[in-house]
PDB file of C-alpha atoms in Angstrom:
ATOM      1  CA  MET A   1     -91.348  58.727-159.119  1.00  0.00           C
ATOM      2  CA  PHE A   2     -93.024  61.759-157.429  1.00  0.00           C
ATOM      3  CA  ILE A   3     -96.675  62.144-157.476  1.00  0.00           C
ATOM      4  CA  GLY A   4     -95.732  65.977-157.951  1.00  0.00           C
ATOM      5  CA  GLU A   5     -94.588  68.826-156.096  1.00  0.00           C
ATOM      6  CA  MET A   6     -96.237  68.858-152.655  1.00  0.00           C
ATOM      7  CA  LYS A   7     -97.788  71.711-150.878  1.00  0.00           C
ATOM      8  CA  VAL A   8     -98.468  71.614-147.022  1.00  0.00           C
ATOM      9  CA  PHE A   9    -101.891  73.696-145.599  1.00  0.00           C
ATOM     10  CA  SER A  10    -103.154  73.847-141.965  1.00  0.00           C
ATOM     11  CA  GLY A  11    -106.443  74.433-140.441  1.00  0.00           C
ATOM     12  CA  ASN A  12    -106.994  76.251-137.212  1.00  0.00           C
ATOM     13  CA  SER A  13    -106.559  73.753-134.558  1.00  0.00           C
ATOM     14  CA  ASN A  14    -103.188  73.261-134.652  1.00  0.00           C
ATOM     15  CA  PRO A  15    -100.998  75.833-136.866  1.00  0.00           C
ATOM     16  CA  LYS A  16     -98.109  75.515-135.091  1.00  0.00           C
ATOM     17  CA  PHE A  17     -97.679  71.857-135.719  1.00  0.00           C
ATOM     18  CA  ALA A  18     -98.130  72.474-139.309  1.00  0.00           C
ATOM     19  CA  GLU A  19     -95.376  75.313-139.021  1.00  0.00           C
ATOM     20  CA  ASP A  20     -93.197  72.626-137.439  1.00  0.00           C
ATOM     21  CA  ILE A  21     -93.575  69.805-140.312  1.00  0.00           C
ATOM     22  CA  CYS A  22     -93.019  72.800-142.877  1.00  0.00           C
ATOM     23  CA  LYS A  23     -89.518  73.222-141.117  1.00  0.00           C
ATOM     24  CA  HIS A  24     -88.494  69.858-140.730  1.00  0.00           C
ATOM     25  CA  LEU A  25     -89.650  69.499-145.030  1.00  0.00           C
ATOM     26  CA  GLY A  26     -87.743  72.902-145.742  1.00  0.00           C
ATOM     27  CA  ILE A  27     -90.644  74.413-147.488  1.00  0.00           C
ATOM     28  CA  PRO A  28     -93.015  77.114-146.844  1.00  0.00           C
ATOM     29  CA  GLN A  29     -96.752  76.521-145.482  1.00  0.00           C
ATOM     30  CA  GLY A  30     -99.252  77.146-147.706  1.00  0.00           C
ATOM     31  CA  LYS A  31    -101.431  80.264-147.488  1.00  0.00           C
ATOM     32  CA  THR A  32    -105.320  79.708-146.501  1.00  0.00           C
ATOM     33  CA  THR A  33    -107.834  82.237-145.217  1.00  0.00           C
ATOM     34  CA  ILE A  34    -110.427  80.906-142.692  1.00  0.00           C
ATOM     35  CA  GLU A  35    -112.974  82.961-141.443  1.00  0.00           C
ATOM     36  CA  LYS A  36    -116.391  82.569-139.997  1.00  0.00           C
ATOM     37  CA  PHE A  37    -119.793  84.322-141.148  1.00  0.00           C
ATOM     38  CA  ARG A  38    -121.940  85.892-138.584  1.00  0.00           C
ATOM     39  CA  ASP A  39    -124.204  82.372-138.382  1.00  0.00           C
ATOM     40  CA  GLY A  40    -121.102  80.153-137.575  1.00  0.00           C
ATOM     41  CA  GLU A  41    -120.585  78.960-140.978  1.00  0.00           C
ATOM     42  CA  ILE A  42    -116.821  78.872-142.041  1.00  0.00           C
ATOM     43  CA  ASN A  43    -115.528  80.723-145.176  1.00  0.00           C
ATOM     44  CA  LEU A  44    -112.375  79.426-146.877  1.00  0.00           C
ATOM     45  CA  VAL A  45    -110.198  79.960-149.297  1.00  0.00           C
ATOM     46  CA  ILE A  46    -106.918  78.323-150.438  1.00  0.00           C
ATOM     47  CA  GLU A  47    -104.678  81.615-151.189  1.00  0.00           C
ATOM     48  CA  GLU A  48    -102.383  79.711-154.126  1.00  0.00           C
ATOM     49  CA  THR A  49    -102.599  77.360-156.937  1.00  0.00           C
ATOM     50  CA  VAL A  50    -102.723  73.461-155.701  1.00  0.00           C
ATOM     51  CA  ARG A  51    -103.273  72.556-159.594  1.00  0.00           C
ATOM     52  CA  GLY A  52    -101.429  69.001-159.853  1.00  0.00           C
ATOM     53  CA  TYR A  53     -99.571  69.366-156.577  1.00  0.00           C
ATOM     54  CA  ASP A  54     -99.563  66.751-153.854  1.00  0.00           C
ATOM     55  CA  VAL A  55    -101.428  68.289-150.981  1.00  0.00           C
ATOM     56  CA  PHE A  56    -101.349  67.424-147.335  1.00  0.00           C
ATOM     57  CA  ILE A  57    -103.566  69.228-144.907  1.00  0.00           C
ATOM     58  CA  VAL A  58    -103.089  69.527-141.568  1.00  0.00           C
ATOM     59  CA  GLN A  59    -105.793  69.519-139.108  1.00  0.00           C
ATOM     60  CA  PRO A  60    -106.422  67.296-135.940  1.00  0.00           C
ATOM     61  CA  THR A  61    -110.090  66.997-134.996  1.00  0.00           C
ATOM     62  CA  CYS A  62    -109.454  68.157-131.337  1.00  0.00           C
ATOM     63  CA  THR A  63    -111.866  70.345-129.341  1.00  0.00           C
ATOM     64  CA  PRO A  64    -114.058  72.178-130.863  1.00  0.00           C
ATOM     65  CA  VAL A  65    -114.072  68.647-132.759  1.00  0.00           C
ATOM     66  CA  ASN A  66    -116.790  69.643-134.899  1.00  0.00           C
ATOM     67  CA  ASP A  67    -115.786  72.916-136.128  1.00  0.00           C
ATOM     68  CA  HIS A  68    -112.288  71.387-136.696  1.00  0.00           C
ATOM     69  CA  LEU A  69    -114.155  68.531-138.653  1.00  0.00           C
ATOM     70  CA  MET A  70    -115.894  70.894-140.636  1.00  0.00           C
ATOM     71  CA  GLU A  71    -112.721  72.918-141.473  1.00  0.00           C
ATOM     72  CA  LEU A  72    -111.049  70.160-142.509  1.00  0.00           C
ATOM     73  CA  LEU A  73    -113.810  68.628-144.652  1.00  0.00           C
ATOM     74  CA  ILE A  74    -114.190  72.031-146.351  1.00  0.00           C
ATOM     75  CA  MET A  75    -110.339  72.589-146.963  1.00  0.00           C
ATOM     76  CA  ILE A  76    -110.285  68.892-148.665  1.00  0.00           C
ATOM     77  CA  ASP A  77    -113.383  70.020-150.875  1.00  0.00           C
ATOM     78  CA  ALA A  78    -111.432  73.366-151.748  1.00  0.00           C
ATOM     79  CA  ALA A  79    -108.456  71.475-152.841  1.00  0.00           C
ATOM     80  CA  LYS A  80    -110.317  68.918-154.883  1.00  0.00           C
ATOM     81  CA  ARG A  81    -112.669  71.456-156.668  1.00  0.00           C
ATOM     82  CA  ALA A  82    -108.919  73.169-157.463  1.00  0.00           C
ATOM     83  CA  SER A  83    -107.708  70.143-159.090  1.00  0.00           C
ATOM     84  CA  ALA A  84    -105.206  69.102-156.440  1.00  0.00           C
ATOM     85  CA  ALA A  85    -103.244  65.680-158.073  1.00  0.00           C
ATOM     86  CA  ARG A  86    -103.805  64.066-154.424  1.00  0.00           C
ATOM     87  CA  ILE A  87    -105.098  65.280-151.450  1.00  0.00           C
ATOM     88  CA  ASN A  88    -103.709  63.918-148.065  1.00  0.00           C
ATOM     89  CA  ALA A  89    -105.794  64.452-144.958  1.00  0.00           C
ATOM     90  CA  VAL A  90    -102.876  64.939-142.151  1.00  0.00           C
ATOM     91  CA  VAL A  91    -105.129  64.131-139.062  1.00  0.00           C
ATOM     92  CA  PRO A  92    -102.654  63.763-135.992  1.00  0.00           C
ATOM     93  CA  TYR A  93    -105.636  63.219-133.448  1.00  0.00           C
ATOM     94  CA  TYR A  94    -108.669  61.519-135.227  1.00  0.00           C
ATOM     95  CA  GLY A  95    -111.467  62.695-133.001  1.00  0.00           C
ATOM     96  CA  TYR A  96    -114.577  60.384-132.557  1.00  0.00           C
ATOM     97  CA  ALA A  97    -112.161  57.263-132.281  1.00  0.00           C
ATOM     98  CA  ARG A  98    -113.745  56.040-129.015  1.00  0.00           C
ATOM     99  CA  GLN A  99    -116.922  55.633-130.470  1.00  0.00           C
ATOM    100  CA  ASP A 100    -115.828  52.652-132.897  1.00  0.00           C
ATOM    101  CA  ARG A 101    -118.274  50.513-132.040  1.00  0.00           C
ATOM    102  CA  LYS A 102    -121.863  49.750-130.712  1.00  0.00           C
ATOM    103  CA  THR A 103    -122.312  48.924-127.070  1.00  0.00           C
ATOM    104  CA  ARG A 104    -125.761  48.943-126.384  1.00  0.00           C
ATOM    105  CA  GLY A 105    -128.656  49.275-128.984  1.00  0.00           C
ATOM    106  CA  ARG A 106    -129.286  52.144-131.420  1.00  0.00           C
ATOM    107  CA  GLU A 107    -125.820  54.040-130.941  1.00  0.00           C
ATOM    108  CA  PRO A 108    -123.672  55.287-134.014  1.00  0.00           C
ATOM    109  CA  ILE A 109    -120.003  54.177-134.731  1.00  0.00           C
ATOM    110  CA  SER A 110    -119.175  57.858-134.966  1.00  0.00           C
ATOM    111  CA  ALA A 111    -115.413  56.886-136.027  1.00  0.00           C
ATOM    112  CA  LYS A 112    -116.877  55.011-139.176  1.00  0.00           C
ATOM    113  CA  LEU A 113    -119.217  58.117-140.183  1.00  0.00           C
ATOM    114  CA  VAL A 114    -116.162  60.345-139.830  1.00  0.00           C
ATOM    115  CA  ALA A 115    -114.101  58.108-141.886  1.00  0.00           C
ATOM    116  CA  ASN A 116    -117.270  58.059-144.777  1.00  0.00           C
ATOM    117  CA  LEU A 117    -117.309  62.064-144.607  1.00  0.00           C
ATOM    118  CA  LEU A 118    -113.263  62.241-145.136  1.00  0.00           C
ATOM    119  CA  THR A 119    -113.389  59.787-148.256  1.00  0.00           C
ATOM    120  CA  THR A 120    -116.643  61.452-149.729  1.00  0.00           C
ATOM    121  CA  ALA A 121    -115.159  64.996-149.335  1.00  0.00           C
ATOM    122  CA  GLY A 122    -112.383  63.596-151.390  1.00  0.00           C
ATOM    123  CA  ALA A 123    -109.498  62.740-149.158  1.00  0.00           C
ATOM    124  CA  ASP A 124    -107.110  60.262-151.351  1.00  0.00           C
ATOM    125  CA  ARG A 125    -105.215  59.175-148.068  1.00  0.00           C
ATOM    126  CA  VAL A 126    -105.256  59.780-144.341  1.00  0.00           C
ATOM    127  CA  ILE A 127    -102.270  59.868-142.359  1.00  0.00           C
ATOM    128  CA  THR A 128    -102.812  59.660-138.470  1.00  0.00           C
ATOM    129  CA  MET A 129    -101.120  58.793-135.164  1.00  0.00           C
ATOM    130  CA  ASP A 130    -102.049  56.070-132.442  1.00  0.00           C
ATOM    131  CA  LEU A 131    -105.343  55.839-133.125  1.00  0.00           C
ATOM    132  CA  HIS A 132    -107.616  54.798-130.089  1.00  0.00           C
ATOM    133  CA  ALA A 133    -108.779  51.581-131.810  1.00  0.00           C
ATOM    134  CA  GLY A 134    -106.582  49.974-134.603  1.00  0.00           C
ATOM    135  CA  GLN A 135    -109.454  48.648-136.523  1.00  0.00           C
ATOM    136  CA  ILE A 136    -110.365  52.126-137.447  1.00  0.00           C
ATOM    137  CA  GLN A 137    -108.048  51.966-140.206  1.00  0.00           C
ATOM    138  CA  GLY A 138    -110.407  49.176-141.767  1.00  0.00           C
ATOM    139  CA  TYR A 139    -113.024  51.842-141.684  1.00  0.00           C
ATOM    140  CA  PHE A 140    -111.551  53.303-144.569  1.00  0.00           C
ATOM    141  CA  ASP A 141    -111.634  52.704-148.517  1.00  0.00           C
ATOM    142  CA  ILE A 142    -108.427  54.664-149.102  1.00  0.00           C
ATOM    143  CA  PRO A 143    -105.158  54.104-147.556  1.00  0.00           C
ATOM    144  CA  VAL A 144    -104.445  54.997-143.940  1.00  0.00           C
ATOM    145  CA  ASP A 145    -100.921  55.585-142.879  1.00  0.00           C
ATOM    146  CA  HIS A 146    -101.017  54.761-139.070  1.00  0.00           C
ATOM    147  CA  LEU A 147     -97.966  56.306-137.370  1.00  0.00           C
ATOM    148  CA  THR A 148     -96.945  56.015-133.820  1.00  0.00           C
ATOM    149  CA  SER A 149     -95.256  58.088-131.114  1.00  0.00           C
ATOM    150  CA  VAL A 150     -93.749  55.241-129.193  1.00  0.00           C
ATOM    151  CA  GLN A 151     -90.214  55.879-130.408  1.00  0.00           C
ATOM    152  CA  THR A 152     -90.402  59.610-129.618  1.00  0.00           C
ATOM    153  CA  LEU A 153     -91.650  58.929-125.991  1.00  0.00           C
ATOM    154  CA  ALA A 154     -89.397  56.170-125.403  1.00  0.00           C
ATOM    155  CA  ASN A 155     -86.299  58.591-126.594  1.00  0.00           C
ATOM    156  CA  TYR A 156     -87.658  61.150-123.658  1.00  0.00           C
ATOM    157  CA  PHE A 157     -87.950  58.516-121.179  1.00  0.00           C
ATOM    158  CA  LYS A 158     -84.151  57.006-122.090  1.00  0.00           C
ATOM    159  CA  GLN A 159     -82.606  59.873-120.144  1.00  0.00           C
ATOM    160  CA  ILE A 160     -84.141  59.226-117.075  1.00  0.00           C
ATOM    161  CA  VAL A 161     -84.745  55.348-116.557  1.00  0.00           C
ATOM    162  CA  ASN A 162     -82.509  52.785-114.853  1.00  0.00           C
ATOM    163  CA  ASP A 163     -83.524  49.265-115.832  1.00  0.00           C
ATOM    164  CA  GLU A 164     -83.536  47.867-112.407  1.00  0.00           C
ATOM    165  CA  ASP A 165     -85.812  50.726-111.323  1.00  0.00           C
ATOM    166  CA  TYR A 166     -88.776  50.945-113.727  1.00  0.00           C
ATOM    167  CA  VAL A 167     -91.688  49.002-114.870  1.00  0.00           C
ATOM    168  CA  ILE A 168     -94.182  50.141-117.658  1.00  0.00           C
ATOM    169  CA  VAL A 169     -97.414  49.726-116.626  1.00  0.00           C
ATOM    170  CA  SER A 170    -100.595  49.289-119.284  1.00  0.00           C
ATOM    171  CA  PRO A 171    -103.778  50.888-117.720  1.00  0.00           C
ATOM    172  CA  ASP A 172    -106.116  48.476-118.859  1.00  0.00           C
ATOM    173  CA  LEU A 173    -106.163  45.203-120.823  1.00  0.00           C
ATOM    174  CA  GLY A 174    -106.615  46.667-124.204  1.00  0.00           C
ATOM    175  CA  GLY A 175    -103.192  48.877-124.112  1.00  0.00           C
ATOM    176  CA  VAL A 176    -101.122  45.731-123.285  1.00  0.00           C
ATOM    177  CA  THR A 177    -100.019  45.744-127.046  1.00  0.00           C
ATOM    178  CA  ARG A 178     -98.928  49.262-126.698  1.00  0.00           C
ATOM    179  CA  ALA A 179     -97.073  48.973-123.536  1.00  0.00           C
ATOM    180  CA  ARG A 180     -95.387  46.027-124.662  1.00  0.00           C
ATOM    181  CA  THR A 181     -93.798  47.899-127.885  1.00  0.00           C
ATOM    182  CA  PHE A 182     -92.767  50.700-125.491  1.00  0.00           C
ATOM    183  CA  SER A 183     -91.388  48.658-123.067  1.00  0.00           C
ATOM    184  CA  ASN A 184     -89.297  46.462-125.594  1.00  0.00           C
ATOM    185  CA  HIS A 185     -87.588  49.940-126.660  1.00  0.00           C
ATOM    186  CA  LEU A 186     -86.546  50.584-123.101  1.00  0.00           C
ATOM    187  CA  ASN A 187     -85.916  47.167-122.358  1.00  0.00           C
ATOM    188  CA  LEU A 188     -88.110  46.798-119.154  1.00  0.00           C
ATOM    189  CA  PRO A 189     -90.992  44.748-117.714  1.00  0.00           C
ATOM    190  CA  ILE A 190     -94.237  45.570-117.775  1.00  0.00           C
ATOM    191  CA  ALA A 191     -97.262  45.070-115.730  1.00  0.00           C
ATOM    192  CA  ILE A 192    -100.980  45.565-116.241  1.00  0.00           C
ATOM    193  CA  ILE A 193    -103.681  47.199-114.301  1.00  0.00           C
ATOM    194  CA  GLU A 194    -107.194  45.313-114.307  1.00  0.00           C
ATOM    195  CA  LYS A 195    -110.037  47.463-114.089  1.00  0.00           C
ATOM    196  CA  ARG A 196    -113.551  48.353-114.833  1.00  0.00           C
ATOM    197  CA  ARG A 197    -115.750  51.173-115.719  1.00  0.00           C
ATOM    198  CA  PRO A 198    -118.790  51.571-113.965  1.00  0.00           C
ATOM    199  CA  ARG A 199    -119.692  54.973-115.736  1.00  0.00           C
ATOM    200  CA  PRO A 200    -117.979  56.863-118.475  1.00  0.00           C
ATOM    201  CA  ASN A 201    -114.751  58.973-117.449  1.00  0.00           C
ATOM    202  CA  GLU A 202    -114.714  56.680-114.194  1.00  0.00           C
ATOM    203  CA  SER A 203    -112.715  53.843-113.199  1.00  0.00           C
ATOM    204  CA  GLU A 204    -112.355  51.115-110.631  1.00  0.00           C
ATOM    205  CA  VAL A 205    -108.712  49.099-110.176  1.00  0.00           C
ATOM    206  CA  LEU A 206    -109.436  45.435-109.588  1.00  0.00           C
ATOM    207  CA  ASN A 207    -106.226  44.086-109.608  1.00  0.00           C
ATOM    208  CA  ILE A 208    -102.676  44.798-110.599  1.00  0.00           C
ATOM    209  CA  ILE A 209    -100.775  42.150-112.717  1.00  0.00           C
ATOM    210  CA  GLY A 210     -97.016  42.002-112.455  1.00  0.00           C
ATOM    211  CA  ASP A 211     -94.298  43.359-109.973  1.00  0.00           C
ATOM    212  CA  ILE A 212     -94.338  47.052-109.217  1.00  0.00           C
ATOM    213  CA  LYS A 213     -93.463  47.022-105.558  1.00  0.00           C
ATOM    214  CA  GLY A 214     -90.151  49.416-104.944  1.00  0.00           C
ATOM    215  CA  LYS A 215     -90.196  50.245-108.494  1.00  0.00           C
ATOM    216  CA  ASN A 216     -90.583  53.702-110.630  1.00  0.00           C
ATOM    217  CA  ALA A 217     -93.871  53.216-112.853  1.00  0.00           C
ATOM    218  CA  ILE A 218     -94.319  54.598-116.008  1.00  0.00           C
ATOM    219  CA  ILE A 219     -97.993  54.508-117.008  1.00  0.00           C
ATOM    220  CA  ILE A 220     -98.504  54.754-121.031  1.00  0.00           C
ATOM    221  CA  ASP A 221    -101.950  55.137-122.689  1.00  0.00           C
ATOM    222  CA  ASP A 222    -103.135  56.616-125.978  1.00  0.00           C
ATOM    223  CA  ILE A 223    -105.451  59.507-124.678  1.00  0.00           C
ATOM    224  CA  ILE A 224    -105.420  61.514-121.564  1.00  0.00           C
ATOM    225  CA  ASP A 225    -108.845  63.543-121.535  1.00  0.00           C
ATOM    226  CA  THR A 226    -109.938  64.246-118.030  1.00  0.00           C
ATOM    227  CA  ALA A 227    -107.306  62.479-116.481  1.00  0.00           C
ATOM    228  CA  GLY A 228    -109.474  60.837-113.758  1.00  0.00           C
ATOM    229  CA  THR A 229    -108.606  57.306-114.775  1.00  0.00           C
ATOM    230  CA  ILE A 230    -104.948  57.818-115.510  1.00  0.00           C
ATOM    231  CA  THR A 231    -104.208  59.763-111.639  1.00  0.00           C
ATOM    232  CA  ASN A 232    -106.384  57.091-110.187  1.00  0.00           C
ATOM    233  CA  ALA A 233    -104.175  54.416-111.549  1.00  0.00           C
ATOM    234  CA  ALA A 234    -101.138  56.422-110.228  1.00  0.00           C
ATOM    235  CA  LYS A 235    -102.787  56.730-107.011  1.00  0.00           C
ATOM    236  CA  VAL A 236    -103.169  52.974-106.619  1.00  0.00           C
ATOM    237  CA  LEU A 237     -99.816  52.153-107.822  1.00  0.00           C
ATOM    238  CA  LYS A 238     -98.261  54.416-104.946  1.00  0.00           C
ATOM    239  CA  GLU A 239    -100.442  52.532-102.746  1.00  0.00           C
ATOM    240  CA  LYS A 240     -99.429  49.167-103.760  1.00  0.00           C
ATOM    241  CA  GLY A 241     -95.649  49.978-103.348  1.00  0.00           C
ATOM    242  CA  ALA A 242     -94.393  51.610-106.509  1.00  0.00           C
ATOM    243  CA  LYS A 243     -92.119  54.975-106.069  1.00  0.00           C
ATOM    244  CA  ASP A 244     -92.257  57.579-108.487  1.00  0.00           C
ATOM    245  CA  VAL A 245     -95.087  57.272-111.215  1.00  0.00           C
ATOM    246  CA  TYR A 246     -94.848  58.974-114.339  1.00  0.00           C
ATOM    247  CA  ILE A 247     -97.628  59.146-116.913  1.00  0.00           C
ATOM    248  CA  THR A 248     -97.452  59.104-120.725  1.00  0.00           C
ATOM    249  CA  ALA A 249     -99.935  59.476-123.655  1.00  0.00           C
ATOM    250  CA  THR A 250     -99.569  60.449-127.241  1.00  0.00           C
ATOM    251  CA  HIS A 251    -102.865  62.498-127.570  1.00  0.00           C
ATOM    252  CA  GLY A 252    -103.280  65.414-124.044  1.00  0.00           C
ATOM    253  CA  VAL A 253    -107.281  66.010-124.761  1.00  0.00           C
ATOM    254  CA  LEU A 254    -106.961  67.593-121.175  1.00  0.00           C
ATOM    255  CA  SER A 255    -110.599  68.287-120.995  1.00  0.00           C
ATOM    256  CA  GLY A 256    -112.492  69.489-117.669  1.00  0.00           C
ATOM    257  CA  PRO A 257    -110.461  68.871-114.877  1.00  0.00           C
ATOM    258  CA  ALA A 258    -107.639  67.294-116.247  1.00  0.00           C
ATOM    259  CA  ARG A 259    -105.239  69.981-115.454  1.00  0.00           C
ATOM    260  CA  GLU A 260    -105.786  70.182-111.799  1.00  0.00           C
ATOM    261  CA  ARG A 261    -106.305  66.474-111.353  1.00  0.00           C
ATOM    262  CA  ILE A 262    -102.900  66.208-112.668  1.00  0.00           C
ATOM    263  CA  ALA A 263    -101.066  69.143-110.874  1.00  0.00           C
ATOM    264  CA  LYS A 264    -102.923  67.705-107.357  1.00  0.00           C
ATOM    265  CA  SER A 265    -102.080  63.734-107.940  1.00  0.00           C
ATOM    266  CA  VAL A 266     -99.040  61.846-107.083  1.00  0.00           C
ATOM    267  CA  VAL A 267     -97.718  61.855-110.683  1.00  0.00           C
ATOM    268  CA  GLU A 268     -94.197  62.621-110.763  1.00  0.00           C
ATOM    269  CA  LYS A 269     -94.377  63.955-114.730  1.00  0.00           C
ATOM    270  CA  CYS A 270     -97.277  63.910-117.548  1.00  0.00           C
ATOM    271  CA  ILE A 271     -95.658  63.297-120.899  1.00  0.00           C
ATOM    272  CA  ILE A 272     -97.649  64.568-124.033  1.00  0.00           C
ATOM    273  CA  THR A 273     -96.952  65.052-127.515  1.00  0.00           C
ATOM    274  CA  ASP A 274     -98.022  68.056-129.887  1.00  0.00           C
ATOM    275  CA  THR A 275    -100.754  66.427-131.974  1.00  0.00           C
ATOM    276  CA  ILE A 276    -103.168  68.654-129.961  1.00  0.00           C
ATOM    277  CA  PRO A 277    -101.745  72.129-129.170  1.00  0.00           C
ATOM    278  CA  LEU A 278    -101.394  72.960-125.089  1.00  0.00           C
ATOM    279  CA  HIS A 279    -103.216  76.131-124.900  1.00  0.00           C
ATOM    280  CA  GLU A 280    -101.662  78.624-122.105  1.00  0.00           C
ATOM    281  CA  GLY A 281    -104.568  77.713-119.647  1.00  0.00           C
ATOM    282  CA  LEU A 282    -103.409  73.938-119.531  1.00  0.00           C
ATOM    283  CA  LYS A 283     -99.865  74.208-119.203  1.00  0.00           C
ATOM    284  CA  ALA A 284     -98.534  73.212-115.688  1.00  0.00           C
ATOM    285  CA  GLU A 285     -94.929  72.319-113.693  1.00  0.00           C
ATOM    286  CA  LYS A 286     -95.818  68.577-114.305  1.00  0.00           C
ATOM    287  CA  ILE A 287     -96.857  68.564-117.752  1.00  0.00           C
ATOM    288  CA  GLU A 288     -93.938  68.190-120.495  1.00  0.00           C
ATOM    289  CA  VAL A 289     -94.544  68.156-124.543  1.00  0.00           C
ATOM    290  CA  VAL A 290     -92.554  66.269-126.861  1.00  0.00           C
ATOM    291  CA  SER A 291     -92.802  66.968-130.797  1.00  0.00           C
ATOM    292  CA  VAL A 292     -93.910  64.116-133.269  1.00  0.00           C
ATOM    293  CA  ALA A 293     -93.688  66.931-135.955  1.00  0.00           C
ATOM    294  CA  GLU A 294     -90.470  65.356-137.118  1.00  0.00           C
ATOM    295  CA  THR A 295     -92.172  61.802-137.434  1.00  0.00           C
ATOM    296  CA  PHE A 296     -94.914  63.393-139.673  1.00  0.00           C
ATOM    297  CA  ALA A 297     -92.547  65.278-141.800  1.00  0.00           C
ATOM    298  CA  LYS A 298     -90.618  61.885-142.512  1.00  0.00           C
ATOM    299  CA  ALA A 299     -93.880  60.264-143.257  1.00  0.00           C
ATOM    300  CA  ILE A 300     -95.055  63.066-145.478  1.00  0.00           C
ATOM    301  CA  ARG A 301     -91.693  63.205-147.600  1.00  0.00           C
ATOM    302  CA  ASN A 302     -91.927  59.325-148.323  1.00  0.00           C
ATOM    303  CA  ILE A 303     -95.516  59.212-149.392  1.00  0.00           C
ATOM    304  CA  ASN A 304     -94.432  62.422-151.599  1.00  0.00           C
ATOM    305  CA  SER A 305     -91.864  60.113-153.498  1.00  0.00           C
ATOM    306  CA  ASN A 306     -94.042  57.029-152.979  1.00  0.00           C
ATOM    307  CA  LYS A 307     -91.642  55.295-150.649  1.00  0.00           C
ATOM    308  CA  SER A 308     -92.248  52.899-147.671  1.00  0.00           C
ATOM    309  CA  VAL A 309     -93.750  54.521-144.625  1.00  0.00           C
ATOM    310  CA  SER A 310     -93.771  51.228-142.470  1.00  0.00           C
ATOM    311  CA  SER A 311     -90.051  50.904-143.042  1.00  0.00           C
ATOM    312  CA  LEU A 312     -89.637  53.961-141.032  1.00  0.00           C
ATOM    313  CA  PHE A 313     -92.389  53.735-138.268  1.00  0.00           C
ATOM    314  CA  ASP A 314     -93.036  49.871-138.477  1.00  0.00           C
ATOM    315  CA  MET A 315     -94.060  48.734-134.984  1.00  0.00           C
TER     316      MET A 315
END
């Protein structure tokens, strides 16, 4: 049973990603006009009918986060007021996900606030990938399809790994489940870095659990932001006897000094996905991008036809 014919639209945060999804679906991308007034307010028009359609709006909320989030909310509202049958917010990278709990008094839980905003704007469903904290799915009162890039990243590394020479490394205790799932795809052992964070975007390695000496290591995480933590982890692994060290993550935020840190680090290669666009200034010899557009296209097709999504991307 179909909800209705689908249309896919994109905001300004990652139009290439939306275009790639449409290519995999074999449909044209929906037309919109998105401009700004002189005072910075967003002026948006959906340039074709969406009445009765199953609408998918592709918009990762990456930097500038607030502009892209507001764009997404306005696009949802426009589709709702134009009588779309269902509105699906496709948010490959969910900004504010790291603010998922209170760590001290008088702090917001911004991940929950963003969930409320999307729902209030009129989204009927959210499709996202590798949330920083899985419990964010519970912040929504609408369905959330939580996809993963693990299979895509594992397929990349299948071309280069040797069972005896490689180990998968979780950069912290919280990432063990992700590392275990990734290691199962590659049939490799895992190791865990025990660390503490004295300050935001800083970390200190306390211990390494597992055998990494004489092995090539692949550190897997969900986000690479300033790259300080993960390049420091790579350095410690080398000092403890690891050979080549690779780093990989779903979301390449790569803010501030990230590119320079990766370039100057002991890291052999940094593999990220295209949930966030890699702008020209961030491209570097060590950084490679693999696409998860096909993963989203498969999920969108199944959602549109009311078929199971978990059967395709079950972790």
